[in-house]
CSV table of C-alpha atoms in Angstrom, one decimal:
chain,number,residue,atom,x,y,z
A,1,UNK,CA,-1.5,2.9,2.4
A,2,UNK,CA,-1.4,4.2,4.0
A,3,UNK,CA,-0.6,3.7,4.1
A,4,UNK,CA,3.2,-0.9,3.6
A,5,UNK,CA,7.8,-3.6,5.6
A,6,UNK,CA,11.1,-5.8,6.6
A,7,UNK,CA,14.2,-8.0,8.2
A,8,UNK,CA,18.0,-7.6,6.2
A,9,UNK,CA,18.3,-11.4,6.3
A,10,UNK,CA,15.1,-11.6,3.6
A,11,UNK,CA,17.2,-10.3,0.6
A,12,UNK,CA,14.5,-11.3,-1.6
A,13,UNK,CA,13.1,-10.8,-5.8
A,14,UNK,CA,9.5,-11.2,-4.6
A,15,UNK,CA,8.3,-7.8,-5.8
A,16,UNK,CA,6.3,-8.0,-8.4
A,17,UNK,CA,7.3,-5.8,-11.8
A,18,UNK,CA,4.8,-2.8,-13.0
A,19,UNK,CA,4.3,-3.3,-16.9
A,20,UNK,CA,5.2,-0.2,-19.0
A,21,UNK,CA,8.3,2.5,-18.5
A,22,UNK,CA,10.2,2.9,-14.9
A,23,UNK,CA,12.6,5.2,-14.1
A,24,UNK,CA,14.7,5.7,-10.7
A,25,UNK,CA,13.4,5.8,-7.3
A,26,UNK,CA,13.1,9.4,-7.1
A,27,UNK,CA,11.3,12.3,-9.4
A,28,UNK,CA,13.5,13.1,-12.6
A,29,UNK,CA,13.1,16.3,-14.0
A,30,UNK,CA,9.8,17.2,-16.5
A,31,UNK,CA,9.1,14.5,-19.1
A,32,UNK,CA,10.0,16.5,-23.0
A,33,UNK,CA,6.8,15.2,-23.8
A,34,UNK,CA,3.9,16.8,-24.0
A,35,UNK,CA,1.5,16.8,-20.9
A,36,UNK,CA,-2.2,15.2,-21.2
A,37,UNK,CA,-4.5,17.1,-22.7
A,38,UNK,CA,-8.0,17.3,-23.8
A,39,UNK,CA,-7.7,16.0,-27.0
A,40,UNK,CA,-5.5,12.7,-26.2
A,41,UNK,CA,-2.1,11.8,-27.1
A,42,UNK,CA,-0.3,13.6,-24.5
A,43,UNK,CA,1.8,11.7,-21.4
A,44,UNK,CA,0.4,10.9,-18.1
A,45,UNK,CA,2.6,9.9,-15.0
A,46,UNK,CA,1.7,7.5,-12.8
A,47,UNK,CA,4.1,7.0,-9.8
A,48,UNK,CA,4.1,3.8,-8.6
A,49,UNK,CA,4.4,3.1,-4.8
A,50,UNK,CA,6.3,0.1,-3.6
A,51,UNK,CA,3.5,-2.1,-3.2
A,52,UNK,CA,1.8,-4.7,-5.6
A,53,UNK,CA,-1.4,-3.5,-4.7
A,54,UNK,CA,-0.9,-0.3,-5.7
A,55,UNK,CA,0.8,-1.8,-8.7
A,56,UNK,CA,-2.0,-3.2,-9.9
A,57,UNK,CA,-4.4,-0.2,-9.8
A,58,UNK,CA,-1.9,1.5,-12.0
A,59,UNK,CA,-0.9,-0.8,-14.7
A,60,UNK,CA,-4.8,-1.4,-15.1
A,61,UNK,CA,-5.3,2.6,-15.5
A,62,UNK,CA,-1.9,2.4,-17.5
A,63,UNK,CA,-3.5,0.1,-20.2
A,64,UNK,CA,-6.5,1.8,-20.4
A,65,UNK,CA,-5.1,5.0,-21.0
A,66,UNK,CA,-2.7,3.8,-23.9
A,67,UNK,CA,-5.1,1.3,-25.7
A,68,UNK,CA,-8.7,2.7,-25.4
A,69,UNK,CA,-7.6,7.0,-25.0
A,70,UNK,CA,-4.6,6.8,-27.2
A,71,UNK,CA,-2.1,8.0,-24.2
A,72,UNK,CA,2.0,7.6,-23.6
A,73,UNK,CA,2.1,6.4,-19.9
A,74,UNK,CA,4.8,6.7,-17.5
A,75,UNK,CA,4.9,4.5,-14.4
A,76,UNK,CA,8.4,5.9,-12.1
A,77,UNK,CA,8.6,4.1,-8.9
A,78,UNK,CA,8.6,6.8,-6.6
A,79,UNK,CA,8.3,6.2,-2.6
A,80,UNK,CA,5.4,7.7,-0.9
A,81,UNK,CA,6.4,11.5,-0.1
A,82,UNK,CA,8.8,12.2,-3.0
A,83,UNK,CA,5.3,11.1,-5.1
A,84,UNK,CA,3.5,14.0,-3.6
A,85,UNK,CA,7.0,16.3,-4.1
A,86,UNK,CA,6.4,15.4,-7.7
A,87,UNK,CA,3.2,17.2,-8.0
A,88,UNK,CA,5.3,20.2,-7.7
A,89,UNK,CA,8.0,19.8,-9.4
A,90,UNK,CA,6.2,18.5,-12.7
A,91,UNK,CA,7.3,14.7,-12.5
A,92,UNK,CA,4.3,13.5,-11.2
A,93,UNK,CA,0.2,13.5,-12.5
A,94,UNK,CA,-1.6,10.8,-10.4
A,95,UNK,CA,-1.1,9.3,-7.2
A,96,UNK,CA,-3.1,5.8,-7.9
A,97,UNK,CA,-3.7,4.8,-4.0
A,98,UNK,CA,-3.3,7.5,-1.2
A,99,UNK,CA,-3.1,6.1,2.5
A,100,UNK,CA,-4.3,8.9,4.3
A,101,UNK,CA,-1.3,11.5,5.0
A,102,UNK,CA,-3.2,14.6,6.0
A,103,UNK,CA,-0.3,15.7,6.7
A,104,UNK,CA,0.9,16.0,2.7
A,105,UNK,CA,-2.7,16.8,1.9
A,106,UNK,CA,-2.1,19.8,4.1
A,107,UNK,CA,0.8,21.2,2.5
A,108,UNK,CA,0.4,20.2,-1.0
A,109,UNK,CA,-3.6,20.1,-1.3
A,110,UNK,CA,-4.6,22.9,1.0
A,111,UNK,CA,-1.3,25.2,1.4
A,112,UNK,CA,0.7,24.7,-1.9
A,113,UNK,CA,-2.4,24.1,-4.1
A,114,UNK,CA,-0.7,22.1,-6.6
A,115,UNK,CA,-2.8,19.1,-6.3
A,116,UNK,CA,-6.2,17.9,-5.6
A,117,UNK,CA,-8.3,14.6,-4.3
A,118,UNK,CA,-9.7,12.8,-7.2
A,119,UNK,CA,-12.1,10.1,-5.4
A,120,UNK,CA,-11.9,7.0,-4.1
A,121,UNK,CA,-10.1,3.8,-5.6
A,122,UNK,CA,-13.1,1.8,-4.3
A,123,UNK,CA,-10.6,-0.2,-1.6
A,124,UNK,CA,-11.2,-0.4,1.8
A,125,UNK,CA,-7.6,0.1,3.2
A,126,UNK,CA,-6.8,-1.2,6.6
A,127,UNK,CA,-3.2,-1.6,8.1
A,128,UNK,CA,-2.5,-3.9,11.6
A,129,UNK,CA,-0.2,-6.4,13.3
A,130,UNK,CA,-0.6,-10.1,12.3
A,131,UNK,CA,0.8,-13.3,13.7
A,132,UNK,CA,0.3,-17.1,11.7
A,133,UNK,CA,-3.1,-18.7,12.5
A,134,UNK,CA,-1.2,-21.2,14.2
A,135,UNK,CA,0.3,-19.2,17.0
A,136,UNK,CA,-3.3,-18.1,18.0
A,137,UNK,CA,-4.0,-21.6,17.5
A,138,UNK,CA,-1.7,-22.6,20.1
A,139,UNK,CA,-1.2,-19.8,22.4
A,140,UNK,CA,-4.9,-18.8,23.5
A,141,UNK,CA,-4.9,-14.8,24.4
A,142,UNK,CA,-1.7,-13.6,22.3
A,143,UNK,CA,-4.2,-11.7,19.8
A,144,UNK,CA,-4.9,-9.3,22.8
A,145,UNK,CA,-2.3,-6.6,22.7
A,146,UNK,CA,-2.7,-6.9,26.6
A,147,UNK,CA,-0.9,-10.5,26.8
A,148,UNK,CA,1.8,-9.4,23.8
A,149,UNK,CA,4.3,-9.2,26.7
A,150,UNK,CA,4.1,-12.6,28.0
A,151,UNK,CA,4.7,-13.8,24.5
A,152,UNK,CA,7.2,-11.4,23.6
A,153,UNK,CA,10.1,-13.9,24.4
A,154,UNK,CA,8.6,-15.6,21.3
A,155,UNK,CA,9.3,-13.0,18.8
A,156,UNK,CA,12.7,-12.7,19.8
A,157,UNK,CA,15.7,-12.5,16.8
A,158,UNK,CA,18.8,-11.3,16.6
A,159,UNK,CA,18.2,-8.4,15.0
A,160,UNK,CA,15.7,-7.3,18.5
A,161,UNK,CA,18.0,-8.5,21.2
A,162,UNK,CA,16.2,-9.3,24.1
A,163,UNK,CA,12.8,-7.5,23.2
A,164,UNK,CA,10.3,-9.4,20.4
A,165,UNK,CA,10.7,-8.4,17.3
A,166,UNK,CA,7.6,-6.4,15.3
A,167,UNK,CA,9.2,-6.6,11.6
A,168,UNK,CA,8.3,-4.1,9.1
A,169,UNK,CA,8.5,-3.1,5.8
A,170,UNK,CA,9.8,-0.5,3.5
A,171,UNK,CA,10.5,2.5,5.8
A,172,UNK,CA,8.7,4.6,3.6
A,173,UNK,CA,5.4,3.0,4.9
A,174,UNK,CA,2.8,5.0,6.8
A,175,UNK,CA,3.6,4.1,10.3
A,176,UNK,CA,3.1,4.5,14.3
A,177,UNK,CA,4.5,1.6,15.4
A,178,UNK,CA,7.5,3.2,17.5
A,179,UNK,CA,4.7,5.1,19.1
A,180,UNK,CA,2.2,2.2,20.0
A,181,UNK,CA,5.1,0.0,21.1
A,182,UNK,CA,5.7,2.6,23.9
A,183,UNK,CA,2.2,4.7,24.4
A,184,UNK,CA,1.1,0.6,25.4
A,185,UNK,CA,4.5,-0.3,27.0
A,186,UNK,CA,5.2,-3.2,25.3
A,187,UNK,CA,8.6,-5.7,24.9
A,188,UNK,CA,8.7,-5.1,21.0
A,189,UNK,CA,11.0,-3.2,19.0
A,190,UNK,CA,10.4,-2.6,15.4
A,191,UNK,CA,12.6,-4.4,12.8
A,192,UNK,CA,12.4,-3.1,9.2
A,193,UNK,CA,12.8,-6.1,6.3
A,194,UNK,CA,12.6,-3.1,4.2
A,195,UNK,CA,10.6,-4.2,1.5
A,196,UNK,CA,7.0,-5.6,1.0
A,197,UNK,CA,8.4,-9.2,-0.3
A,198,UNK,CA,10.5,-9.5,2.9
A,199,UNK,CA,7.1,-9.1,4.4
A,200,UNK,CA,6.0,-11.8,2.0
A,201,UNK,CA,8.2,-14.5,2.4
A,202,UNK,CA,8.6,-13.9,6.6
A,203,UNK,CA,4.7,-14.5,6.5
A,204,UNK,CA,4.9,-17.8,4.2
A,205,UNK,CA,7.6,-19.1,6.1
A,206,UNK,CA,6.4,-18.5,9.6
A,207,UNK,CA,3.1,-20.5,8.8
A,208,UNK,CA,4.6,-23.3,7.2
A,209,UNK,CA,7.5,-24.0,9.0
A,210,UNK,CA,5.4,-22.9,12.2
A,211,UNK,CA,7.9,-20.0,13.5
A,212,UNK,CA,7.1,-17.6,15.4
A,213,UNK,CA,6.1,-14.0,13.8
A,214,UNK,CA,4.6,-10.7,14.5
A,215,UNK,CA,4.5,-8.3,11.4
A,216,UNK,CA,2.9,-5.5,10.1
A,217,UNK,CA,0.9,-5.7,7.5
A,218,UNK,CA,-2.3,-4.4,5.5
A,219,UNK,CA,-5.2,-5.5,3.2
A,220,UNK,CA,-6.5,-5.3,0.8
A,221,UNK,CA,-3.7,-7.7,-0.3
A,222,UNK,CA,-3.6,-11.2,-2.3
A,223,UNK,CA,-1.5,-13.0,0.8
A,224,UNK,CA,-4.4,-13.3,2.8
A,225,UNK,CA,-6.1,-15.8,0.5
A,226,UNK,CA,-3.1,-17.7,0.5
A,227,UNK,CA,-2.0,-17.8,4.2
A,228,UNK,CA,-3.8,-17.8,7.3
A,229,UNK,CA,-3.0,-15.3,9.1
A,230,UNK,CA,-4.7,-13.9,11.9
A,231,UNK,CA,-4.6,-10.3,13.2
A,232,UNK,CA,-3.4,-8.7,16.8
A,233,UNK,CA,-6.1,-6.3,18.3
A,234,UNK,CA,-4.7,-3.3,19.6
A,235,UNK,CA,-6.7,-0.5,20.7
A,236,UNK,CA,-10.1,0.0,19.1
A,237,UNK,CA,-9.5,3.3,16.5
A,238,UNK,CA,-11.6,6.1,17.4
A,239,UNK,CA,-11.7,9.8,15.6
A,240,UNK,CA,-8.5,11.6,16.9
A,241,UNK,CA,-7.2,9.2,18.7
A,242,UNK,CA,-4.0,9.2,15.8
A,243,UNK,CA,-3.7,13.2,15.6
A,244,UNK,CA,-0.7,13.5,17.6
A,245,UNK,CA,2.0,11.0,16.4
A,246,UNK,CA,3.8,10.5,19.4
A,247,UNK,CA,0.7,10.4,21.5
A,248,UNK,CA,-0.4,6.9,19.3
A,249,UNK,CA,-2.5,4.1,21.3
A,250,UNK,CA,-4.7,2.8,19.6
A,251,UNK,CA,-5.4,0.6,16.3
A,252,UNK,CA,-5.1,1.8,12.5
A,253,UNK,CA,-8.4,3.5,10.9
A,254,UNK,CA,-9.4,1.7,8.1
A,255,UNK,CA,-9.4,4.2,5.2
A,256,UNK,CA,-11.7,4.4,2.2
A,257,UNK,CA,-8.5,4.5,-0.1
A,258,UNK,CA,-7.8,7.6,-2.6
A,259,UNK,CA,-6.4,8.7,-5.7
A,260,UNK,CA,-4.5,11.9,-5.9
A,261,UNK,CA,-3.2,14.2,-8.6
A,262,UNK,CA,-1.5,17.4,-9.8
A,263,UNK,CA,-3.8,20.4,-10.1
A,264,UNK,CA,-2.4,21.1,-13.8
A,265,UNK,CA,-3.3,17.4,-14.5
A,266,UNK,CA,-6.9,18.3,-13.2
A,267,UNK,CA,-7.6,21.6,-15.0
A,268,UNK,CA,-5.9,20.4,-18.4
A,269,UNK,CA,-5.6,16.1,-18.5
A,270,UNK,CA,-8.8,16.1,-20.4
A,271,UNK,CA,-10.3,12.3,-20.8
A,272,UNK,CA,-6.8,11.2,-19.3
A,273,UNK,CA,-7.9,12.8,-16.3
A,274,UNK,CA,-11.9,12.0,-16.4
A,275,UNK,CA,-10.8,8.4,-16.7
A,276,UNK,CA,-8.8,8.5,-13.2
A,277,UNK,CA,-11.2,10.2,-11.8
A,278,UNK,CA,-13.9,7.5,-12.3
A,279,UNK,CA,-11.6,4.5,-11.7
A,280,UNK,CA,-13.0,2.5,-9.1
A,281,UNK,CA,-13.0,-1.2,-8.3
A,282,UNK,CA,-12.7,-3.8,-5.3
A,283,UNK,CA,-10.6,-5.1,-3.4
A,284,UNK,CA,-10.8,-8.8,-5.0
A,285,UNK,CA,-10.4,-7.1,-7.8
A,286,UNK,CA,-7.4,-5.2,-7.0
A,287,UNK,CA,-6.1,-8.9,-5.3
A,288,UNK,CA,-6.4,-10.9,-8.9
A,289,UNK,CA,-4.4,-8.5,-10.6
A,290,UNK,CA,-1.5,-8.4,-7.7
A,291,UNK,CA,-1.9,-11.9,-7.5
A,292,UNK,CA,-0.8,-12.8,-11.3
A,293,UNK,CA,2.2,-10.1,-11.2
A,294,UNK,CA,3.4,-11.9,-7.8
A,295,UNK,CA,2.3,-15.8,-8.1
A,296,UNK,CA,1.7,-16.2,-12.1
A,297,UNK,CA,4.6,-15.6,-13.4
A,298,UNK,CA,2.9,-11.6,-15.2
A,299,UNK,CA,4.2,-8.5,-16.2
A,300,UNK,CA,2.0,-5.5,-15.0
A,301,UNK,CA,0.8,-5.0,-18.4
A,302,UNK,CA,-0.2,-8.9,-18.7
A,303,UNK,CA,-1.6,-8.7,-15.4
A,304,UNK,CA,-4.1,-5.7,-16.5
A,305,UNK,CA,-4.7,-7.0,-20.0
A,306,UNK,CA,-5.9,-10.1,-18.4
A,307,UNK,CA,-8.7,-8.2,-16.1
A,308,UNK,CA,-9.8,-5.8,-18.8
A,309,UNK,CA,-11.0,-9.1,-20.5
A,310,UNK,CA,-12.5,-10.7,-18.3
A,311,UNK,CA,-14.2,-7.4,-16.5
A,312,UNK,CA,-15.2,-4.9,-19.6
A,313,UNK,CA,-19.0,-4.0,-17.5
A,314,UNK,CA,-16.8,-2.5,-15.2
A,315,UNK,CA,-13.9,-0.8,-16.9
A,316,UNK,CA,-16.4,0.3,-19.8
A,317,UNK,CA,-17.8,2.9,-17.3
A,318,UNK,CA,-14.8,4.4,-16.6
A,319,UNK,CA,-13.9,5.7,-20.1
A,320,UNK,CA,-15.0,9.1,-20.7
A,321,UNK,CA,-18.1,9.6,-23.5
């Protein structure tokens, strides 16, 4: 993520910035440059999803392809499905962190053939609803998705009316909470911030001015080392029980994350391509990187330059012989 949120009154600059080239939010026609290619010196895109986790893994992959393969890099910000639309059309080579979507692999992997899986990131993906450590603290039970209606009233806003509010993020996030809210019948309406910083800062606040809150939310992700939160348990996942979208009652899968790219990018990126296809690190890793583009004050490119030094055992076996 699936894979990440929410609330118009959180106008905020949180986001962190990827290093390197970004164009608009949506695929622009075929780069004049050349593609990858075997030999080096070609262009590789990387879209970049609206999440500083994601951000990370490809400003590390960004650096590594321009200073140790020789490679332009482009980085557009592209939203989760136009990403996979740009496999087709040519604006698109690598999809750094896939949340699932069987549904795109479907058409684009399986039906339209014009891209293929490229192995895991290495990150352990896993979305849910969260609330402030203190709320569990003080209101034995409300982790149980069974005694969310009794607190509901605590969620309220002004933006839910008189259900609790379940804020989310970007819209473009892989979601089912319309679904759980009424496969489990519960007093909750879903409130989109409509960003991953609105998450953010609704989190940060909630714990330290002790308000109430009940967000969605997802690790791996840097926040969680800085503020307690503790998560809601719905529905234990089992296999299936998430096949029918409107039929949704139970808890988020946690996903062994995956990278994603364009079939020509496979059959013709060369080392560009051998590279993405071994990247594969942790999720603290992952977390240090987001971390300094969010909290440190770093570009996406200082960010990765910083991890490459302090990690070459692991980024050394990536690069193609």
């Amino acid at each position: 993520m699936k894979i990440r949120l929410l609330a118009g009154l959180l106008v905020l600059g949180l986001a962190a910035g990827c290093g390197g080239a970004k164009v608009a939010d949506t695929p622009t026609s075929a780069a004049s440059r050349p593609a990858a290619s075997a030999s080096g010196g070609g262009t590789v895109k990387i879209a970049v999803n609206p999440w500083v986790g994601y951000e990370a893994s490809a400003n590390v992959l960004a650096y590594l392809l321009r200073n140790e393969l020789g490679y332009t890099v482009e980085l557009p910000e592209i939203k989760e499905q136009l990403a996979w639309e740009g496999f087709e059309t040519g604006d698109v080579d690598v999809i750094v962190e896939n949340w699932g979507h069987p549904d795109l692999k479907k058409k684009f992997i399986e039906e339209k053939k014009v891209a293929q899986e490229a192995g895991s990131t290495g990150n352990k993906g896993v979305i849910g609803w969260y609330i402030p450590k203190w709320m569990a603290d003080e209101h034995p039970g409300i982790t149980d998705h069974k005694n969310l209606n009794k607190y509901a009233h605590l969620f309220r806003t002004s933006e839910s009316g008189d259900k609790g509010q379940l804020l989310f993020g970007d819209p473009s996030y892989v979601s089912n909470e319309d679904a759980l809210i009424k496969n489990l019948k519960l007093d909750l309406k879903v409130v989109t911030g409509g960003s991953e910083a609105a998450l953010i800062k609704a989190a940060q606040q909630a714990q330290a001015q002790r308000e109430p809150l009940l967000f969605y939310f997802w690790d791996p992700h840097w926040l969680f080392s800085k503020t307690e939160l503790v998560r809601v348990n719905l529905p234990p996942y089992t296999e299936g029980c998430d096949a029918d979208p409107k039929k949704v009652a139970c808890d988020y899968a946690e996903m062994d994350l995956d990278k994603i790219v364009s079939t020509k990018f496979a059959q013709s990126g060369g080392k560009a391509y051998e590279l993405v296809k071994n990247f594969s690190w942790s999720n603290e890793d992952q977390n240090a990187v987001a971390d300094d583009m969010t909290n440190n004050g770093m570009t996406g490119e200082q960010a990765a330059k910083k991890w490459i030094e302090a990690n070459p055992a692991k980024w050394q076996a990536w690069i193609p012989t």
